Short mmCIF file of C-alpha atoms and ligand atoms in Angstrom, two decimals:
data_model
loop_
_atom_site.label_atom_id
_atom_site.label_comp_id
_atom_site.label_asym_id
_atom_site.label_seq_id
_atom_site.Cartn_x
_atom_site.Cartn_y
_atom_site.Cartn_z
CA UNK X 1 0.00 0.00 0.00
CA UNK X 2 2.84 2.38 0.67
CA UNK X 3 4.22 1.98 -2.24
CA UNK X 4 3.14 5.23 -4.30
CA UNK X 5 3.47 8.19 -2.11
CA UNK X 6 0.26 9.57 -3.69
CA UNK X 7 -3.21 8.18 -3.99
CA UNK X 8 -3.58 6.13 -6.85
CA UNK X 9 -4.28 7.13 -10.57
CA UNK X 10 -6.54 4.08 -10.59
CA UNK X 11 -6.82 1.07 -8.66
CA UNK X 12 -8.15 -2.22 -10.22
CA UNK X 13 -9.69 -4.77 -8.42
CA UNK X 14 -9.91 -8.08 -10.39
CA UNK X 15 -11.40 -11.57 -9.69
CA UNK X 16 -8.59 -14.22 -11.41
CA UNK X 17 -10.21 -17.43 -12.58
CA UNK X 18 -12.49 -16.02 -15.96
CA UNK X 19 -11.60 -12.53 -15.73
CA UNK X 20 -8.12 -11.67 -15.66
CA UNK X 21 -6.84 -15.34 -16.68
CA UNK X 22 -9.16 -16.48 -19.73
CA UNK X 23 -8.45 -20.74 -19.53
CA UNK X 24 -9.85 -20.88 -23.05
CA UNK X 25 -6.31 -19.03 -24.37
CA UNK X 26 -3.08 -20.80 -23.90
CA UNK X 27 -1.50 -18.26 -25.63
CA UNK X 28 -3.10 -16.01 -22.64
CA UNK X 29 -2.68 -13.75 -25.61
CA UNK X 30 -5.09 -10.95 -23.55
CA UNK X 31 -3.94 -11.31 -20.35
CA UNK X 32 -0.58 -10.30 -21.91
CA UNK X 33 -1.91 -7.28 -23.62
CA UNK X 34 -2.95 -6.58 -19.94
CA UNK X 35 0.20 -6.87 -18.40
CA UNK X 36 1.96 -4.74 -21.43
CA UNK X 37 -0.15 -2.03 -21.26
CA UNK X 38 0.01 -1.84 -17.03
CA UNK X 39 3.78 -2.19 -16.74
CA UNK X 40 3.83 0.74 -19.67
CA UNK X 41 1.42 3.34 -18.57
CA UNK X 42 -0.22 2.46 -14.73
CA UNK X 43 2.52 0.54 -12.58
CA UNK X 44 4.05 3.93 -11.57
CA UNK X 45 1.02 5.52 -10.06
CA UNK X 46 -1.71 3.13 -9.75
CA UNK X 47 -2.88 -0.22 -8.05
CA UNK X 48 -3.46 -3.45 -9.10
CA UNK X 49 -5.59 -5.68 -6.42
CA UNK X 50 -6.45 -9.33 -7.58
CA UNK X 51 -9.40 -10.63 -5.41
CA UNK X 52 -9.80 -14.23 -6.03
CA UNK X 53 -12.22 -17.02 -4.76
CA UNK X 54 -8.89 -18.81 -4.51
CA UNK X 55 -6.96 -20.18 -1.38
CA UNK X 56 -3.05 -19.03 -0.64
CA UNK X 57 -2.16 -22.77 -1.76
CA UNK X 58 -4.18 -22.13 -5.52
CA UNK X 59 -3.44 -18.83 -5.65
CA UNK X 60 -0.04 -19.69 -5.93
CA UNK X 61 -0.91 -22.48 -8.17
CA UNK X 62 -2.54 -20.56 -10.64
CA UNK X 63 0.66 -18.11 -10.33
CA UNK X 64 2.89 -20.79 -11.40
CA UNK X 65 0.84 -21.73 -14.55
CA UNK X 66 -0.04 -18.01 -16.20
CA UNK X 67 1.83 -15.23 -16.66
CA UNK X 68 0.35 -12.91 -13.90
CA UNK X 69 1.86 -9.63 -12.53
CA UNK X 70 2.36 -9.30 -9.24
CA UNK X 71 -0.45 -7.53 -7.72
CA UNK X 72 0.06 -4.76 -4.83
CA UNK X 73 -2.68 -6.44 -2.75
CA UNK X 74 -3.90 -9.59 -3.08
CA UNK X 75 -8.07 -10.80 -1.66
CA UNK X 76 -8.18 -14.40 -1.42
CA UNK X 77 -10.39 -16.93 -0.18
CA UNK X 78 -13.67 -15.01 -1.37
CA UNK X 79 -12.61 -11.86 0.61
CA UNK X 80 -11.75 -13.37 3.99
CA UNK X 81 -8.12 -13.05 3.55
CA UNK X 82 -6.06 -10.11 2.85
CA UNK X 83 -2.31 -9.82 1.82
CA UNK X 84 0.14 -7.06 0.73
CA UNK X 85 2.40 -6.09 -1.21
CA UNK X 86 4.82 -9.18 -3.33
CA UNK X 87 6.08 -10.79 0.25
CA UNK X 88 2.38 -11.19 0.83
CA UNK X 89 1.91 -9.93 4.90
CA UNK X 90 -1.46 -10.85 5.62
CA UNK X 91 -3.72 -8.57 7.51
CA UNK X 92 -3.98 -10.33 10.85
CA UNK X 93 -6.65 -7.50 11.98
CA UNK X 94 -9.04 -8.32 8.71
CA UNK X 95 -9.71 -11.52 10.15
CA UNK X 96 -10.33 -10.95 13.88
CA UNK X 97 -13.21 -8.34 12.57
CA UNK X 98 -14.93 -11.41 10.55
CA UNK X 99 -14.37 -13.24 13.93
CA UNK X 100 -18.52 -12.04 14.32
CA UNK X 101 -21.12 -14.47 14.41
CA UNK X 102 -18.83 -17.36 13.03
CA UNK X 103 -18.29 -20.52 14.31
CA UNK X 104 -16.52 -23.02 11.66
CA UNK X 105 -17.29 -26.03 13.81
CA UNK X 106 -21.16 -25.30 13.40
CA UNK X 107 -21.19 -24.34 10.00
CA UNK X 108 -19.65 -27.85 9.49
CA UNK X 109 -21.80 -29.55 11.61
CA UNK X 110 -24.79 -27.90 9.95
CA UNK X 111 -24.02 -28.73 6.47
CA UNK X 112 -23.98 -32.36 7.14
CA UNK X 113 -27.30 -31.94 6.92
CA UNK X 114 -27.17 -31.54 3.07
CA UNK X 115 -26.30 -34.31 1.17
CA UNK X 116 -26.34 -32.71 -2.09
CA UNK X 117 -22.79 -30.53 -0.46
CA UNK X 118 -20.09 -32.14 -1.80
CA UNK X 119 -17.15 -30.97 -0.13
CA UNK X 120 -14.74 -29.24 -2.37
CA UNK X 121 -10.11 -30.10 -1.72
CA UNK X 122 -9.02 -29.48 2.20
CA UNK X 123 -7.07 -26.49 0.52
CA UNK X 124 -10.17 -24.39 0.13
CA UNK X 125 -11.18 -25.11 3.42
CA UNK X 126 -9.80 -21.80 5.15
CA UNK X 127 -10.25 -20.19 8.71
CA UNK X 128 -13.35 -18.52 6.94
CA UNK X 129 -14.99 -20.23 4.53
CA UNK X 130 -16.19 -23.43 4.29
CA UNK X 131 -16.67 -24.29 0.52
CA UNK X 132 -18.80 -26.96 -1.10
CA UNK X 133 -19.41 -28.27 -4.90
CA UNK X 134 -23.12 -28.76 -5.92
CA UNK X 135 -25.53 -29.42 -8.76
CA UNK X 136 -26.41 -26.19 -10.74
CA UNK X 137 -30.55 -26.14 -10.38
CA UNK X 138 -29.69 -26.98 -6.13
CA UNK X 139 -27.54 -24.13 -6.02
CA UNK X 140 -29.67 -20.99 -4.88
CA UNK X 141 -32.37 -23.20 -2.87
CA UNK X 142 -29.91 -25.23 -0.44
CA UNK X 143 -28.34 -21.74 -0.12
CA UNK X 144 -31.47 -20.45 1.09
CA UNK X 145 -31.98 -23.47 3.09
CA UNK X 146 -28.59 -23.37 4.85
CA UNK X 147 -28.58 -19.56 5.77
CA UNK X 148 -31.76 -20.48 7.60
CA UNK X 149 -30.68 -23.12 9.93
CA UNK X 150 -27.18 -21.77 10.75
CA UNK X 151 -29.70 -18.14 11.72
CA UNK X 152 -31.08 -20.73 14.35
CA UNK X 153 -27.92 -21.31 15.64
CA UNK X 154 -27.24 -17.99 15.95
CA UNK X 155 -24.54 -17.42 13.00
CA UNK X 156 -24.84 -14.54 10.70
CA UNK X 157 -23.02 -16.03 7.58
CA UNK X 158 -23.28 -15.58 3.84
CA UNK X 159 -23.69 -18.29 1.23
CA UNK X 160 -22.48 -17.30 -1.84
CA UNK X 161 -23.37 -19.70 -5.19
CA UNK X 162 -20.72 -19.08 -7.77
CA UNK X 163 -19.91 -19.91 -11.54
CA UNK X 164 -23.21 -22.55 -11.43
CA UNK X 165 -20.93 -25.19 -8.93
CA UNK X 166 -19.58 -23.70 -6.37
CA UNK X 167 -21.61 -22.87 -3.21
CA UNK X 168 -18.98 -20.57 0.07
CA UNK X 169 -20.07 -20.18 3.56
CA UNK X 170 -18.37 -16.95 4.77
CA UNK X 171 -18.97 -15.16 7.62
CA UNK X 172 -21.32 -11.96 6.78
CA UNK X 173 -18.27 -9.37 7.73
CA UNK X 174 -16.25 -11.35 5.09
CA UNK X 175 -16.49 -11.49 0.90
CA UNK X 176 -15.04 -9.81 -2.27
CA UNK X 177 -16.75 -6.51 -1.55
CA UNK X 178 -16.45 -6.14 2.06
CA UNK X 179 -13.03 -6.48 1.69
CA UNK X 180 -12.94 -3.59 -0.43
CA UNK X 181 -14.97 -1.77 1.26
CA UNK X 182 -12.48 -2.55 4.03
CA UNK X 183 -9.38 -1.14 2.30
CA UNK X 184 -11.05 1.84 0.94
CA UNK X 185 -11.75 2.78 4.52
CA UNK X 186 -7.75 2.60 5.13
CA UNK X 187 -6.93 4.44 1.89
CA UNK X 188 -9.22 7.64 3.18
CA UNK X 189 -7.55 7.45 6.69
CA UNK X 190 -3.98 7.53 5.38
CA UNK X 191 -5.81 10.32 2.91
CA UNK X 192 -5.25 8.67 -0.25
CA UNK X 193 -8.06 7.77 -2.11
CA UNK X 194 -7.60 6.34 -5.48
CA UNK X 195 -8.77 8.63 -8.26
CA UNK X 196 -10.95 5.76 -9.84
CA UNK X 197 -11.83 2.18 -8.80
CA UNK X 198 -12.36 -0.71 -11.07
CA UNK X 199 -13.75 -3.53 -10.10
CA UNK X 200 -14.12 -6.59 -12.43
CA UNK X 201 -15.43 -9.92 -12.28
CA UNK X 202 -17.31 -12.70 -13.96
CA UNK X 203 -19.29 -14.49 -11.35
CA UNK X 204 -21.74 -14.93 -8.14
CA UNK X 205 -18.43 -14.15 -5.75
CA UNK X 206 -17.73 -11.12 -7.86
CA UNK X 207 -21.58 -9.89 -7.15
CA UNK X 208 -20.45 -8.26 -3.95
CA UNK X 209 -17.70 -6.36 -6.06
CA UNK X 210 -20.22 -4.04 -8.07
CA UNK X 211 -22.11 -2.86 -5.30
CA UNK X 212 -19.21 -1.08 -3.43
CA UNK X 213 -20.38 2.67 -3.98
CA UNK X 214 -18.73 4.90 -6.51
CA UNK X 215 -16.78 2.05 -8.15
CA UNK X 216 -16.63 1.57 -11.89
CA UNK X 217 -17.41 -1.91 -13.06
CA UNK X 218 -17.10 -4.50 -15.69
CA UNK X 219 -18.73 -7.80 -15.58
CA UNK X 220 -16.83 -9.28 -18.69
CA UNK X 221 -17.86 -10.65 -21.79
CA UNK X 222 -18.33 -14.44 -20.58
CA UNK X 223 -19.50 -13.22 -17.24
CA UNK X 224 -21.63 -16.12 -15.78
CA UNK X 225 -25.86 -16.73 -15.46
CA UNK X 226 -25.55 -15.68 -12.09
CA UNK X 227 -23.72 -12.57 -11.70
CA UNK X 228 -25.59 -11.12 -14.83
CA UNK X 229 -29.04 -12.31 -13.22
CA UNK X 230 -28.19 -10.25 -10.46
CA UNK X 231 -26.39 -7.79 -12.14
CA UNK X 232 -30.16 -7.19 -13.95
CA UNK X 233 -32.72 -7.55 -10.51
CA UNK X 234 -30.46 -5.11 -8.83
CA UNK X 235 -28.48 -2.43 -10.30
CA UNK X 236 -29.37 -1.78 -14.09
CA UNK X 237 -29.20 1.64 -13.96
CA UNK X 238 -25.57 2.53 -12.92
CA UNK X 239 -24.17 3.76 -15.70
CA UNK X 240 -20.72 2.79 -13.82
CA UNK X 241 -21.34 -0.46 -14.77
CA UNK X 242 -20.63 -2.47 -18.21
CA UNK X 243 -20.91 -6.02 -19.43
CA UNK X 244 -18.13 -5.93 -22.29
CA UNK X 245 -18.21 -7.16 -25.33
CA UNK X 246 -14.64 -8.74 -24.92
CA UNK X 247 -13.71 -11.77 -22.81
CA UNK X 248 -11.51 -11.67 -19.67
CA UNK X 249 -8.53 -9.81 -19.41
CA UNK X 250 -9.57 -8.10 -22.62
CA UNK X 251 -13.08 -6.37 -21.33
CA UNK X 252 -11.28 -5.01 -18.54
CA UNK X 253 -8.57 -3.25 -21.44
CA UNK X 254 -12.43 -2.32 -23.02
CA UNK X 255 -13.82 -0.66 -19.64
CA UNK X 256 -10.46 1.35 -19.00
CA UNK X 257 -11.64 2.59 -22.82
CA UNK X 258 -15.32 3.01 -22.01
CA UNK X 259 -14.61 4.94 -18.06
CA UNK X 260 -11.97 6.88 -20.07
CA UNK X 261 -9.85 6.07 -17.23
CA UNK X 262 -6.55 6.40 -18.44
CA UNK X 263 -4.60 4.79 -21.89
CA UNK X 264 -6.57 1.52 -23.05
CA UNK X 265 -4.23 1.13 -26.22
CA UNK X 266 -1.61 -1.96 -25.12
CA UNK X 267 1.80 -1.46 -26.40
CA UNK X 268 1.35 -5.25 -27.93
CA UNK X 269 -1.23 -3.63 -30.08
CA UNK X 270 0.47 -0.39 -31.17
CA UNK X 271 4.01 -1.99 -32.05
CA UNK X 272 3.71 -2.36 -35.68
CA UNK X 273 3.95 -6.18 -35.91
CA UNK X 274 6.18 -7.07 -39.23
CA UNK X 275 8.60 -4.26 -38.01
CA UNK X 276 10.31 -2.87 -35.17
CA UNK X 277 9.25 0.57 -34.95
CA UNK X 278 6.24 1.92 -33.60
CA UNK X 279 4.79 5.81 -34.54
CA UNK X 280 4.59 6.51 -30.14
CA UNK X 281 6.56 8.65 -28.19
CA UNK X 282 9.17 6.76 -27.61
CA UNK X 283 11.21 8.99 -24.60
CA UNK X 284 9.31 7.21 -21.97
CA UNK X 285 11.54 4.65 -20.23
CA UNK X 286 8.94 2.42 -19.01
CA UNK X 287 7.35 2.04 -22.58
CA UNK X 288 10.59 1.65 -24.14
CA UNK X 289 11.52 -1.72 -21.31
CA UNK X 290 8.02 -2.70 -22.56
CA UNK X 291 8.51 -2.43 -26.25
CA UNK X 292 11.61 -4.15 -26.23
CA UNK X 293 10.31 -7.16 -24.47
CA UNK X 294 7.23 -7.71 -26.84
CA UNK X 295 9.58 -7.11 -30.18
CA UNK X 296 12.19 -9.69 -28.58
CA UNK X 297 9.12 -11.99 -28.33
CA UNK X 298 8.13 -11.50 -31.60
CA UNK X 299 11.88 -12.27 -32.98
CA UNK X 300 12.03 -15.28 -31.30
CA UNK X 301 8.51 -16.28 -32.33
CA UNK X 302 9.70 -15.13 -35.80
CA UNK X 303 7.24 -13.05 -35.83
CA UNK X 304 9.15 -10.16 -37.08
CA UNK X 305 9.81 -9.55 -41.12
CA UNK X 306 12.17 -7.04 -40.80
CA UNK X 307 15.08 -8.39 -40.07
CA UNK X 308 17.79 -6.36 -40.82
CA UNK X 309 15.38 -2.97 -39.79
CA UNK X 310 15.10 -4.38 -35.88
CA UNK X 311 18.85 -5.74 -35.82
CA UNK X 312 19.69 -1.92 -36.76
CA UNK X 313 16.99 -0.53 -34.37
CA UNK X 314 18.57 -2.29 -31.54
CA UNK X 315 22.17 -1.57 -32.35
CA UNK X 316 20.74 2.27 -32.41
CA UNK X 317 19.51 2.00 -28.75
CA UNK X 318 22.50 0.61 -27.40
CA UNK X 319 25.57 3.10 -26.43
CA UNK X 320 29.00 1.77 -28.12
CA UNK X 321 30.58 1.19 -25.34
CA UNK X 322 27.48 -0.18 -23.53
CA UNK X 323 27.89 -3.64 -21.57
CA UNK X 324 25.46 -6.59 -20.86
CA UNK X 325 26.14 -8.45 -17.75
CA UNK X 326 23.71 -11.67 -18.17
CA UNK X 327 22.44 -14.22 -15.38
CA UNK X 328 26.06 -15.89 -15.04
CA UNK X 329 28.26 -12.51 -14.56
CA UNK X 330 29.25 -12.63 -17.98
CA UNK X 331 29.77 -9.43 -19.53
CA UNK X 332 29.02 -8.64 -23.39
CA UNK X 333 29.49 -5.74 -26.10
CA UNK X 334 27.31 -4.24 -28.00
CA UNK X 335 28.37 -6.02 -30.90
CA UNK X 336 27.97 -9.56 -29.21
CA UNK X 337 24.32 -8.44 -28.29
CA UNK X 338 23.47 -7.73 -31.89
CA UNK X 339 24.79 -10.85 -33.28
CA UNK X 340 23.13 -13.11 -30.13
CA UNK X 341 19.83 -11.72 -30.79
CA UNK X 342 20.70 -12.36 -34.64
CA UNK X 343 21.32 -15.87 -33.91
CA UNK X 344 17.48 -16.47 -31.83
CA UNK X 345 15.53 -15.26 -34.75
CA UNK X 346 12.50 -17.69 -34.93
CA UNK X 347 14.02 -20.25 -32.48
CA UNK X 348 11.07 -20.51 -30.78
CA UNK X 349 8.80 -20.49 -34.05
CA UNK X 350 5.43 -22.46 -33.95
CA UNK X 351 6.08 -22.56 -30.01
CA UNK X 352 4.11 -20.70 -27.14
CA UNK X 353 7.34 -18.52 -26.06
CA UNK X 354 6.24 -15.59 -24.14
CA UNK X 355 8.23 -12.92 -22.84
CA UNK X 356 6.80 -10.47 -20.12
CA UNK X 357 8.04 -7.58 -17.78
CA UNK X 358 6.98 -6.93 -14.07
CA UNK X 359 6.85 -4.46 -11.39
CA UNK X 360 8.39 -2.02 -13.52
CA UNK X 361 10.02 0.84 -11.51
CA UNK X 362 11.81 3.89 -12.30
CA UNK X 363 13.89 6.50 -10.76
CA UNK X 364 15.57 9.35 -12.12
CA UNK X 365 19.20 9.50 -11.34
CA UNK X 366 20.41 12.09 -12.88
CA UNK X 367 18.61 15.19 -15.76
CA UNK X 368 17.64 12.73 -18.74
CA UNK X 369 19.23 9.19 -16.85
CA UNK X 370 17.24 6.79 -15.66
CA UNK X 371 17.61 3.61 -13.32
CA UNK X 372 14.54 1.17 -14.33
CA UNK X 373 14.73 -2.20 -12.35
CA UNK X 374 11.89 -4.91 -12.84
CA UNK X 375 11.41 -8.56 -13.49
CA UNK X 376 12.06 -10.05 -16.40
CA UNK X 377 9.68 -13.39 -17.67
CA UNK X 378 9.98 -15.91 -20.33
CA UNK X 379 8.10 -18.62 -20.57
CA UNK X 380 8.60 -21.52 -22.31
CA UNK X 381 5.84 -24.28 -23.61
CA UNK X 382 7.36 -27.74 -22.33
CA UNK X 383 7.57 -30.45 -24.85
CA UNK X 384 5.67 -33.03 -22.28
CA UNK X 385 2.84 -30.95 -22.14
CA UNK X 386 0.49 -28.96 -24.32
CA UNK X 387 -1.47 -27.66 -21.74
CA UNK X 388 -0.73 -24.77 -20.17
CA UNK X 389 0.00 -25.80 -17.20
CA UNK X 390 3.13 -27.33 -18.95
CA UNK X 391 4.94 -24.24 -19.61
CA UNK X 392 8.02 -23.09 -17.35
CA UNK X 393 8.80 -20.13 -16.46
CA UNK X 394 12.68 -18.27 -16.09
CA UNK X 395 12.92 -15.02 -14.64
CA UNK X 396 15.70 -12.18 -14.12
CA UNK X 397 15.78 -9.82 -12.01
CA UNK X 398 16.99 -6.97 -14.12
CA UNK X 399 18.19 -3.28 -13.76
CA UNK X 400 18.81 -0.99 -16.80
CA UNK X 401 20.54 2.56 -17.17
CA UNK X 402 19.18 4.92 -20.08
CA UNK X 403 19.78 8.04 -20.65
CA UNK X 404 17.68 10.82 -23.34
CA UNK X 405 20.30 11.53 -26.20
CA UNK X 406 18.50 14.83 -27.97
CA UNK X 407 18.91 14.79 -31.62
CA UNK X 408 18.19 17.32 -33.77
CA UNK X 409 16.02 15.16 -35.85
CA UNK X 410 14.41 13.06 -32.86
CA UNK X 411 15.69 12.69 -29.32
CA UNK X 412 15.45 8.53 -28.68
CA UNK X 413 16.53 6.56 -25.31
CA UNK X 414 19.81 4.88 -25.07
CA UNK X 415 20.63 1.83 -23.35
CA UNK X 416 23.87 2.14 -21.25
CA UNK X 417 24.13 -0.61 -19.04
CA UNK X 418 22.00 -3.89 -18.65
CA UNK X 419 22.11 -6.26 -16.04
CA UNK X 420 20.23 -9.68 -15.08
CA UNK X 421 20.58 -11.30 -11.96
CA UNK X 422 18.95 -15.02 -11.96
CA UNK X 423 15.41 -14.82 -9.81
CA UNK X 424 14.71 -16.53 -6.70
CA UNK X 425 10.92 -17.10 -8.15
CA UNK X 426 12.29 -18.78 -11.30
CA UNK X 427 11.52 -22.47 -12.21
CA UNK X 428 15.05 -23.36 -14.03
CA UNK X 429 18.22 -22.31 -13.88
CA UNK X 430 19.57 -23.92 -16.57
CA UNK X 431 19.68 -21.52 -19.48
CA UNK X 432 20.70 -18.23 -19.20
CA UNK X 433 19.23 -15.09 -19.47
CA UNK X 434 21.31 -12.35 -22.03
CA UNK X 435 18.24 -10.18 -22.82
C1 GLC F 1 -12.48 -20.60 -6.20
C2 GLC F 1 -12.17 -21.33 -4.91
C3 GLC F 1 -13.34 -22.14 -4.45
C4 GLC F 1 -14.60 -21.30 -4.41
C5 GLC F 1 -14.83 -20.65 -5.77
C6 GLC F 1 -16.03 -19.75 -5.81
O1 GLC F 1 -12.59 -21.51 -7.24
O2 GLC F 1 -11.04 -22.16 -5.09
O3 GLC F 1 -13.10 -22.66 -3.16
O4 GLC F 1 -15.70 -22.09 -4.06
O5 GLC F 1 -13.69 -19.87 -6.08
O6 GLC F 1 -15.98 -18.74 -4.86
MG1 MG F 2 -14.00 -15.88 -11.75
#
């Protein structure tokens, strides 16, 4: 949270599973555009808050299997757990307020009663929520049912039917929008206030999400039965509130369009795709780290037709005498960049290579010099698997120096000094990481 020292430009708060991570795409070719256009044009002054129906333990899971940025907050378990920040402190206060009316052993004890609850993995099982799978057409009726008899017992829970399967006992402090509620509250006592909100989810969990006042909204595309049921008995009229056109991670890029809340235009989309060059500003240091990541991509997907155009492009942002210290120490020239990169055109042609940046940050060391550090992804489709779930990922943690050269003709960034340094997080080792 402390991360900007002013409030935030906008602050997104997205459900995972169906919104921001579309498991139709194995190419997760939106969620990338996404990522792209965050890193470029929102990581330095705004917020990016997953809230997930997920555990810790699938949380992390899902982390390890799509190419997700790392969120400055994280809601998981339905709202009922809270965590900031990448080392992921959980807010030990957040759960002694649900402590109200909530007693896991009778919630337990009471659902026994329903044979048509079939308990879901002991991993979902958290502190505060009990979680259940069950037949679509039982869904809202044993909900009903169950809030009933646990009233008796004097609980005061919610039961929350998502995506037609799932059914969540939570206590009635807890859930997706509470939780928000809850950190808004925070935000206006440390006085900063995001500009904008946007919530955006896809099914009955995410309900809760769009009634938080003076939040913008976007049920996606592929948004489920439920949430749009609800979405049409209860709140038609705020104009806030949009059910895109495009699925997942690409009806939130939509809404940002729609809300006019900031750039909607991904750099993946602008960079002109047979070429190397691109008709944007191009003195902006954190589009320029993101540019160069989707063109290297796109070379190694030989996805580029310009060959000799981007080989010249990247000798022009590189200074002469500018050095390349990859993963093992090993330090390179200029010249030895140009050729490597010559040598990886299309070496990962027909493949699912992806190449992504993270937690892009930026400070200015100097008039017209720049220190940008951030994480560097790749991921790789493994040859056992075609699932996604198969890929592996290999990360750097990376730190670059550029400086402005002014030109008479056009002033341009130059790259003085790169250097990768192999990432805790990563899943190999083995090869090693030059760009
Ligand atoms: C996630 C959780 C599951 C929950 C569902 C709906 O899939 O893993 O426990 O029931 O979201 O909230
Ligand atoms: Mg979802």
């Amino acid at each position: 949270m402390d991360r900007l020292d002013d409030s935030a430009k906008l602050m997104i708060v997205s459900d995972l599973d169906l919104t921001m991570v579309d498991h139709d795409d194995d190419e997760n070719t939106s969620l990338l555009k996404f990522n792209a256009l965050w890193e470029a044009y929102y990581r330095r002054n705004s917020l990016l808050v997953f809230s997930t129906g997920r555990s810790p333990t699938s949380y992390r899971k899902l982390r390890r299997e799509r190419p997700l940025l790392t969120p400055d907050l994280t809601i998981m378990s339905v709202g009922t757990e809270i965590a900031y920040g990448d080392l992921m402190v959980s807010d030990d206060k957040w759960e002694q307020f649900l402590n109200w009316k909530w007693n896991r052993d009778v919630v337990v004890e009471e659902t026994l009663r329903f044979p048509e609850l079939k308990p879901q993995s002991e991993t979902e099982q958290r502190p505060f929520k009990v979680s259940f799978f069950i037949e679509k057409d039982k869904g809202p009726q044993v909900a009903d049912a169950l809030s009933d008899c646990l009233e008796k017992r004097g609980l005061d829970v919610k039961v929350i039917y998502s995506s037609g399967i799932a059914l969540d006992i939570l206590p009635k402090r807890a859930g997706k929008g509470e939780a928000l509620a809850y950190l808004l509250k925070k935000f206006k006592a440390d006085g900063k206030v995001p500009a904008n909100v946007l919530v955006c989810g896809d099914s009955g969990n995410d309900t809760e999400l769009f009634s938080v006042p003076n939040v913008y909204g976007v049920m996606v595309s592929n948004a489920q039965e439920e949430l749009l049921q609800w979405y049409a008995e209860n709140v038609k009229d705020n104009l806030k509130i949009t059910h895109a056109t495009e699925r997942c991670a690409g009806g939130i890029i939509e809404a940002i369009g729609r809300f006019q809340l900031g750039p909607n235009l991904s750099p993946r989309d602008i960079i002109d795709f047979k070429g190397c060059c691109c008709k944007v500003e191009t003195t902006d240091p954190y589009f320029e780290v993101v540019k160069f990541y989707v063109l290297y991509e796109r070379w190694r997907r030989g996805e580029v037709e310009k060959l000799e155009v981007y080989l010249e492009h990247l000798k022009s942002i590189f200074h002469a005498e500018g050095i390349v210290v990859d993963t093992s120490g090993n330090e390179r020239s200029r010249e030895e960049l140009v050729d490597g990169m010559r040598g990886l055109y299309g070496d990962m042609k027909g493949t699912q290579f992806r190449s992504w940046v993270d937690g892009l940050s930026s400070s200015e060391i100097g008039s017209d010099s720049w220190l940008l550090k951030f994480n560097k992804w790749e991921s790789y489709s493994s040859s056992s698997s075609l699932s996604s779930s198969g890929n592996q990922f290999m990360g750097s943690s990376t730190t670059i120096l550029m400086t402005l050269q002014r030109k008479v003709s056009e002033d341009g960034l130059i790259w003085m000094h790169v250097h990768h340094t192999c990432l805790d997080g990563s899943h190999s080792h083995q090869e090693l990481q030059h760009f």
